[in-house]
Coordinates of N, CA and C in Angstrom, one line a residue:
M1 N 0.9 -1.1 0.1 CA 0.0 0.0 0.0 C 0.9 1.2 0.0
P2 N 0.7 2.2 -0.9 CA 1.6 3.3 -0.9 C 1.4 4.2 0.3
N3 N 2.5 4.8 0.7 CA 2.6 5.6 2.0 C 1.4 6.7 2.0
L4 N 1.2 7.4 1.0 CA 0.2 8.3 0.9 C -1.2 7.8 1.2
L5 N -1.4 6.6 0.6 CA -2.8 6.0 1.0 C -2.8 5.6 2.4
K6 N -1.8 5.1 3.0 CA -1.8 4.7 4.4 C -2.0 6.0 5.3
E7 N -1.3 7.0 4.9 CA -1.4 8.3 5.6 C -2.8 8.8 5.6
R8 N -3.5 8.7 4.5 CA -4.8 9.2 4.3 C -5.8 8.4 5.2
L9 N -5.6 7.0 5.1 CA -6.5 6.2 5.8 C -6.4 6.4 7.4
V10 N -5.0 6.6 7.8 CA -4.9 6.8 9.2 C -5.4 8.1 9.6
Y11 N -5.5 9.1 8.9 CA -6.0 10.4 9.2 C -7.6 10.3 9.2
V12 N -8.1 9.5 8.3 CA -9.6 9.2 8.3 C -10.0 8.5 9.6
L13 N -9.3 7.5 10.0 CA -9.6 6.7 11.1 C -9.7 7.5 12.3
N14 N -9.0 8.6 12.4 CA -9.0 9.5 13.5 C -10.1 10.6 13.5
R15 N -10.9 10.5 12.4 CA -12.1 11.4 12.4 C -13.5 10.8 12.6
D16 N -14.4 11.4 12.4 CA -15.8 10.8 12.7 C -16.1 9.6 11.6
N17 N -17.1 8.8 12.0 CA -17.4 7.6 11.3 C -17.8 7.8 9.8
N18 N -18.6 8.9 9.7 CA -19.0 9.2 8.2 C -17.8 9.4 7.3
N19 N -16.8 10.2 7.7 CA -15.8 10.5 6.8 C -15.0 9.2 6.6
Y20 N -14.9 8.4 7.5 CA -14.2 7.2 7.5 C -14.9 6.3 6.3
L21 N -16.2 6.1 6.4 CA -16.9 5.4 5.4 C -16.7 6.0 4.0
E22 N -16.8 7.3 3.9 CA -16.6 7.9 2.6 C -15.3 7.6 2.0
M23 N -14.2 7.8 2.9 CA -12.9 7.6 2.4 C -12.6 6.2 2.0
V24 N -12.9 5.2 3.0 CA -12.7 3.8 2.6 C -13.4 3.5 1.3
N25 N -14.6 3.9 1.3 CA -15.4 3.4 0.0 C -14.9 4.1 -1.3
F26 N -14.3 5.4 -1.1 CA -13.8 6.0 -2.3 C -12.6 5.1 -2.8
F27 N -11.8 4.6 -2.0 CA -10.6 3.8 -2.4 C -11.1 2.4 -3.0
L28 N -12.3 1.8 -2.4 CA -12.7 0.6 -2.9 C -13.5 0.8 -4.2
D29 N -14.4 1.8 -4.3 CA -15.2 1.9 -5.4 C -15.5 3.5 -5.6
P30 N -14.8 4.2 -6.3 CA -15.0 5.7 -6.5 C -16.3 6.0 -7.1
D31 N -17.0 5.1 -7.9 CA -18.3 5.5 -8.5 C -19.4 5.5 -7.4
I32 N -19.3 4.4 -6.6 CA -20.3 4.4 -5.5 C -20.1 5.7 -4.5
S33 N -18.9 5.9 -4.3 CA -18.6 7.0 -3.3 C -19.1 8.3 -3.8
L34 N -18.8 8.6 -5.2 CA -19.4 9.8 -5.8 C -20.8 9.9 -5.8
F35 N -21.5 8.6 -6.1 CA -23.0 8.7 -6.1 C -23.4 9.0 -4.7
A36 N -22.9 8.5 -3.7 CA -23.4 8.6 -2.3 C -23.2 10.1 -2.0
K37 N -22.1 10.7 -2.4 CA -21.9 12.1 -2.2 C -23.0 13.0 -2.7
E38 N -23.2 12.6 -4.0 CA -24.4 13.4 -4.6 C -25.7 13.3 -3.9
K39 N -26.0 12.1 -3.2 CA -27.1 11.8 -2.6 C -27.0 12.3 -1.1
N40 N -25.7 12.7 -0.8 CA -25.5 13.2 0.6 C -25.9 12.1 1.6
S41 N -25.5 10.8 1.3 CA -25.9 9.8 2.1 C -24.8 8.9 2.6
T42 N -24.3 9.0 3.8 CA -23.3 8.0 4.3 C -24.0 6.7 4.6
Q43 N -25.2 6.7 4.9 CA -26.0 5.5 5.1 C -26.0 4.6 3.9
F44 N -26.1 5.3 2.7 CA -26.0 4.5 1.4 C -24.6 3.8 1.4
L45 N -23.6 4.4 1.8 CA -22.2 3.8 1.8 C -22.1 2.7 2.8
K46 N -22.7 2.9 4.0 CA -22.7 1.8 5.0 C -23.4 0.6 4.4
N47 N -24.6 0.8 3.9 CA -25.3 -0.4 3.3 C -24.6 -1.1 2.3
E48 N -23.9 -0.3 1.4 CA -23.1 -1.0 0.3 C -21.9 -1.8 0.9
L49 N -21.2 -1.3 1.9 CA -20.2 -2.1 2.5 C -20.8 -3.2 3.3
D50 N -21.9 -3.1 3.9 CA -22.4 -4.2 4.6 C -23.0 -5.4 3.7
K51 N -23.2 -5.1 2.5 CA -23.6 -6.1 1.5 C -22.5 -6.8 0.7
E52 N -21.3 -6.5 1.1 CA -20.1 -7.3 0.7 C -19.7 -8.2 1.9
V53 N -20.0 -9.4 1.8 CA -19.9 -10.3 3.0 C -18.8 -11.4 2.7
N54 N -18.2 -11.9 3.8 CA -17.3 -13.1 3.7 C -18.2 -14.4 3.8
L55 N -17.6 -15.5 3.7 CA -18.3 -16.8 3.6 C -19.1 -17.1 4.9
K56 N -18.4 -16.7 6.1 CA -19.1 -16.9 7.4 C -20.3 -16.1 7.5
K57 N -20.3 -14.8 7.1 CA -21.5 -13.9 7.2 C -22.5 -14.4 6.1
A58 N -22.0 -14.9 5.0 CA -23.1 -15.4 4.0 C -23.8 -16.6 4.5
K59 N -23.2 -17.4 5.1 CA -23.8 -18.7 5.7 C -24.9 -18.1 6.8
E60 N -24.5 -17.2 7.6 CA -25.4 -16.6 8.7 C -26.6 -16.1 8.1
I61 N -26.3 -15.2 7.0 CA -27.5 -14.6 6.3 C -28.4 -15.6 5.8
L62 N -28.0 -16.6 5.2 CA -28.7 -17.6 4.4 C -29.5 -18.5 5.4
D63 N -28.9 -18.9 6.5 CA -29.5 -19.6 7.5 C -30.7 -18.8 8.2
K64 N -30.5 -17.5 8.4 CA -31.3 -16.7 9.1 C -32.6 -16.4 8.3
T65 N -32.3 -16.3 7.0 CA -33.4 -15.8 6.0 C -34.0 -16.9 5.2
N66 N -33.4 -18.1 5.1 CA -33.7 -19.1 4.2 C -33.6 -18.6 2.7
G67 N -32.5 -17.9 2.6 CA -32.3 -17.2 1.2 C -31.8 -18.2 0.2
V68 N -31.3 -17.6 -1.0 CA -30.8 -18.4 -2.0 C -29.3 -18.0 -2.3
L69 N -28.6 -19.0 -2.5 CA -27.2 -18.9 -2.8 C -27.0 -19.1 -4.3
L70 N -26.6 -18.0 -5.0 CA -26.7 -18.0 -6.4 C -25.2 -17.9 -7.0
D71 N -24.9 -18.8 -7.9 CA -23.4 -18.9 -8.5 C -23.7 -18.4 -9.9
V72 N -23.0 -17.3 -10.2 CA -23.2 -16.8 -11.6 C -22.0 -17.0 -12.5
S73 N -21.2 -18.1 -12.1 CA -20.1 -18.6 -13.0 C -20.7 -19.3 -14.2
S74 N -19.8 -19.7 -15.1 CA -20.3 -20.5 -16.3 C -20.8 -21.9 -15.8
H75 N -21.6 -22.5 -16.7 CA -22.1 -23.9 -16.3 C -20.9 -24.8 -16.1
Q76 N -19.9 -24.6 -17.0 CA -18.7 -25.5 -16.8 C -18.0 -25.3 -15.5
E77 N -17.8 -24.1 -15.1 CA -17.2 -23.8 -13.8 C -18.1 -24.4 -12.6
Y78 N -19.3 -24.1 -12.7 CA -20.3 -24.6 -11.7 C -20.1 -26.1 -11.6
N79 N -20.1 -26.8 -12.7 CA -20.1 -28.3 -12.7 C -18.8 -28.8 -12.1
E80 N -17.6 -28.0 -12.2 CA -16.4 -28.3 -11.7 C -16.3 -28.2 -10.1
E81 N -16.9 -27.0 -9.7 CA -16.8 -26.6 -8.4 C -17.9 -25.7 -8.0
H82 N -18.6 -26.0 -6.9 CA -19.5 -24.9 -6.4 C -19.8 -25.1 -5.0
L83 N -20.4 -24.1 -4.3 CA -20.7 -24.2 -2.9 C -21.9 -25.1 -2.8
P84 N -22.0 -25.8 -1.7 CA -23.2 -26.7 -1.5 C -24.5 -25.9 -1.4
G85 N -25.5 -26.3 -2.1 CA -26.9 -25.8 -2.1 C -27.0 -24.6 -3.1
A86 N -26.0 -24.3 -3.8 CA -26.0 -23.2 -4.7 C -26.8 -23.5 -6.1
I87 N -27.5 -22.6 -6.5 CA -28.1 -22.7 -8.0 C -27.3 -21.9 -9.0
N88 N -27.2 -22.3 -10.2 CA -26.4 -21.6 -11.2 C -27.3 -21.0 -12.2
I89 N -26.9 -19.7 -12.4 CA -27.3 -18.9 -13.6 C -26.2 -18.1 -14.0
N90 N -25.7 -18.4 -15.2 CA -24.6 -17.7 -15.8 C -24.9 -16.2 -15.8
L91 N -23.9 -15.4 -15.4 CA -24.1 -13.9 -15.5 C -24.7 -13.5 -16.7
Y92 N -24.3 -14.1 -17.8 CA -24.8 -13.6 -19.1 C -26.3 -14.0 -19.4
D93 N -26.7 -14.8 -18.7 CA -28.1 -15.3 -18.7 C -29.1 -14.7 -17.6
L94 N -28.5 -14.0 -16.7 CA -29.1 -13.6 -15.5 C -30.4 -12.9 -15.7
K95 N -30.3 -11.8 -16.5 CA -31.6 -10.9 -16.8 C -32.7 -11.8 -17.4
K96 N -32.4 -12.8 -18.2 CA -33.4 -13.7 -18.8 C -34.1 -14.7 -17.9
E97 N -33.2 -15.3 -17.1 CA -33.6 -16.5 -16.1 C -34.0 -16.2 -14.7
I98 N -33.6 -15.1 -14.2 CA -33.7 -14.9 -12.7 C -35.2 -14.8 -12.3
T99 N -36.0 -14.3 -13.1 CA -37.5 -14.3 -12.7 C -38.1 -15.6 -12.6
D100 N -37.6 -16.6 -13.4 CA -38.2 -17.9 -13.3 C -37.8 -18.7 -12.2
K101 N -36.5 -18.5 -11.8 CA -36.0 -19.2 -10.6 C -36.2 -18.5 -9.3
I102 N -36.2 -17.1 -9.2 CA -36.5 -16.4 -8.0 C -37.6 -15.4 -8.2
K103 N -38.7 -15.8 -8.0 CA -39.9 -14.9 -8.3 C -40.1 -13.8 -7.3
N104 N -39.8 -14.1 -6.0 CA -40.1 -13.0 -5.1 C -38.9 -12.0 -4.9
K105 N -39.1 -10.8 -5.3 CA -38.0 -9.9 -5.3 C -37.6 -9.5 -3.9
E106 N -38.1 -9.9 -2.9 CA -37.7 -9.6 -1.5 C -36.9 -10.9 -0.9
T107 N -36.7 -11.9 -1.7 CA -35.9 -13.0 -1.3 C -34.4 -12.5 -1.1
T108 N -33.9 -13.0 0.0 CA -32.4 -12.8 0.1 C -31.6 -13.6 -0.7
I109 N -30.7 -12.9 -1.4 CA -29.8 -13.6 -2.4 C -28.4 -13.3 -2.1
V110 N -27.5 -14.4 -1.9 CA -26.1 -14.2 -1.8 C -25.5 -14.7 -3.1
V111 N -24.8 -13.8 -3.8 CA -24.4 -14.2 -5.2 C -22.8 -14.3 -5.1
Y112 N -22.3 -15.2 -5.8 CA -20.9 -15.4 -5.9 C -20.4 -15.9 -7.2
C113 N -19.1 -15.9 -7.4 CA -18.5 -16.4 -8.7 C -17.1 -16.9 -8.4
S114 N -16.2 -17.1 -9.2 CA -14.8 -17.6 -8.8 C -14.1 -16.6 -8.1
C115 N -14.0 -15.3 -8.5 CA -13.2 -14.4 -7.7 C -13.9 -13.0 -7.4
G116 N -15.2 -12.9 -7.6 CA -15.9 -11.7 -7.1 C -16.2 -10.7 -8.1
V117 N -15.7 -10.8 -9.3 CA -15.9 -9.8 -10.3 C -17.3 -9.9 -10.9
R118 N -17.7 -11.1 -11.4 CA -18.9 -11.3 -12.0 C -20.0 -11.2 -11.1
S119 N -19.8 -11.6 -9.8 CA -20.8 -11.5 -8.8 C -21.2 -10.1 -8.4
K120 N -20.2 -9.2 -8.4 CA -20.4 -7.8 -8.2 C -21.3 -7.2 -9.2
K121 N -21.0 -7.6 -10.6 CA -21.9 -7.1 -11.5 C -23.3 -7.8 -11.5
A122 N -23.4 -9.0 -11.1 CA -24.6 -9.7 -10.9 C -25.6 -8.9 -9.8
K123 N -24.8 -8.5 -8.7 CA -25.5 -7.9 -7.6 C -26.1 -6.5 -8.3
E124 N -25.5 -5.8 -8.9 CA -25.9 -4.6 -9.6 C -27.0 -4.8 -10.5
I125 N -27.0 -5.9 -11.4 CA -28.2 -6.3 -12.1 C -29.4 -6.6 -11.4
L126 N -29.2 -7.5 -10.4 CA -30.3 -7.8 -9.6 C -31.0 -6.7 -8.8
E127 N -30.2 -5.7 -8.4 CA -30.8 -4.5 -7.7 C -31.4 -3.7 -8.8
E128 N -30.9 -3.5 -10.1 CA -31.6 -2.9 -11.1 C -33.0 -3.6 -11.5
L129 N -33.0 -4.9 -11.3 CA -34.3 -5.5 -11.5 C -35.3 -5.5 -10.4
G130 N -34.9 -5.0 -9.3 CA -35.7 -4.7 -8.2 C -35.6 -5.7 -7.0
Y131 N -34.7 -6.6 -7.1 CA -34.4 -7.4 -5.9 C -33.6 -6.5 -4.8
T132 N -34.2 -6.7 -3.6 CA -33.9 -5.7 -2.6 C -32.9 -6.3 -1.5
E133 N -32.7 -7.5 -1.3 CA -31.8 -8.2 -0.3 C -30.8 -8.9 -1.1
V134 N -29.8 -8.3 -1.7 CA -28.8 -9.0 -2.4 C -27.3 -8.7 -1.8
Y135 N -26.7 -9.7 -1.6 CA -25.3 -9.6 -1.0 C -24.3 -10.3 -1.8
N136 N -23.1 -9.8 -1.9 CA -22.0 -10.3 -2.7 C -20.9 -11.0 -1.8
L137 N -20.6 -12.2 -2.2 CA -19.6 -12.9 -1.5 C -18.3 -12.3 -1.9
K138 N -17.7 -11.5 -1.2 CA -16.4 -10.7 -1.6 C -15.2 -11.7 -1.8
E139 N -14.5 -11.5 -2.9 CA -13.5 -12.1 -3.4 C -13.6 -13.5 -3.9
G140 N -15.0 -13.9 -3.9 CA -15.3 -15.3 -4.6 C -14.9 -16.5 -4.0
L141 N -15.3 -17.6 -4.7 CA -15.2 -18.9 -4.3 C -13.6 -19.3 -4.0
Y142 N -12.7 -18.9 -4.8 CA -11.4 -19.3 -4.7 C -10.8 -18.9 -3.4
C143 N -11.2 -17.8 -2.8 CA -10.7 -17.3 -1.5 C -11.1 -18.3 -0.4
Y144 N -12.2 -19.0 -0.6 CA -12.7 -19.8 0.5 C -12.6 -21.2 0.3
R145 N -11.8 -21.6 -0.6 CA -11.5 -23.1 -0.8 C -11.1 -23.9 0.5
K146 N -10.2 -23.3 1.2 CA -9.8 -24.0 2.4 C -10.9 -24.0 3.5
E147 N -11.9 -23.2 3.5 CA -13.0 -23.4 4.4 C -14.1 -24.4 4.1
L148 N -14.0 -24.8 2.9 CA -15.1 -25.8 2.5 C -14.9 -27.2 2.9

């Protein structure tokens, strides 16, 4: 991590929580941070950070809500390896197939792929389609192999 970045994060850690959220999120995803600033909503930033979850948190959410674990990898990748209980809809077919498999738009969905890139895009698509409880397994399946 560059020294300037470390210094800015240390500075922000010593300030109030809202500034911390904005700064951290700016480094993680500048588009979300700028959007939140336009809306003047640090709650938006907190919600976005809360919806990026690790495997332990994903399991807790799914157990608590009886939600759906959604793998957006290709069918070949899914057949080679996937999390137990996951359903598979390839990212590129998501808009066409999601309403057939998950009809209730308030259903909790934890979405994942191999490394977290496609699942982040899938989360955005699902939210655009009106799904309200969508979580992304950050860093994807490969980061959690040893825990499976």
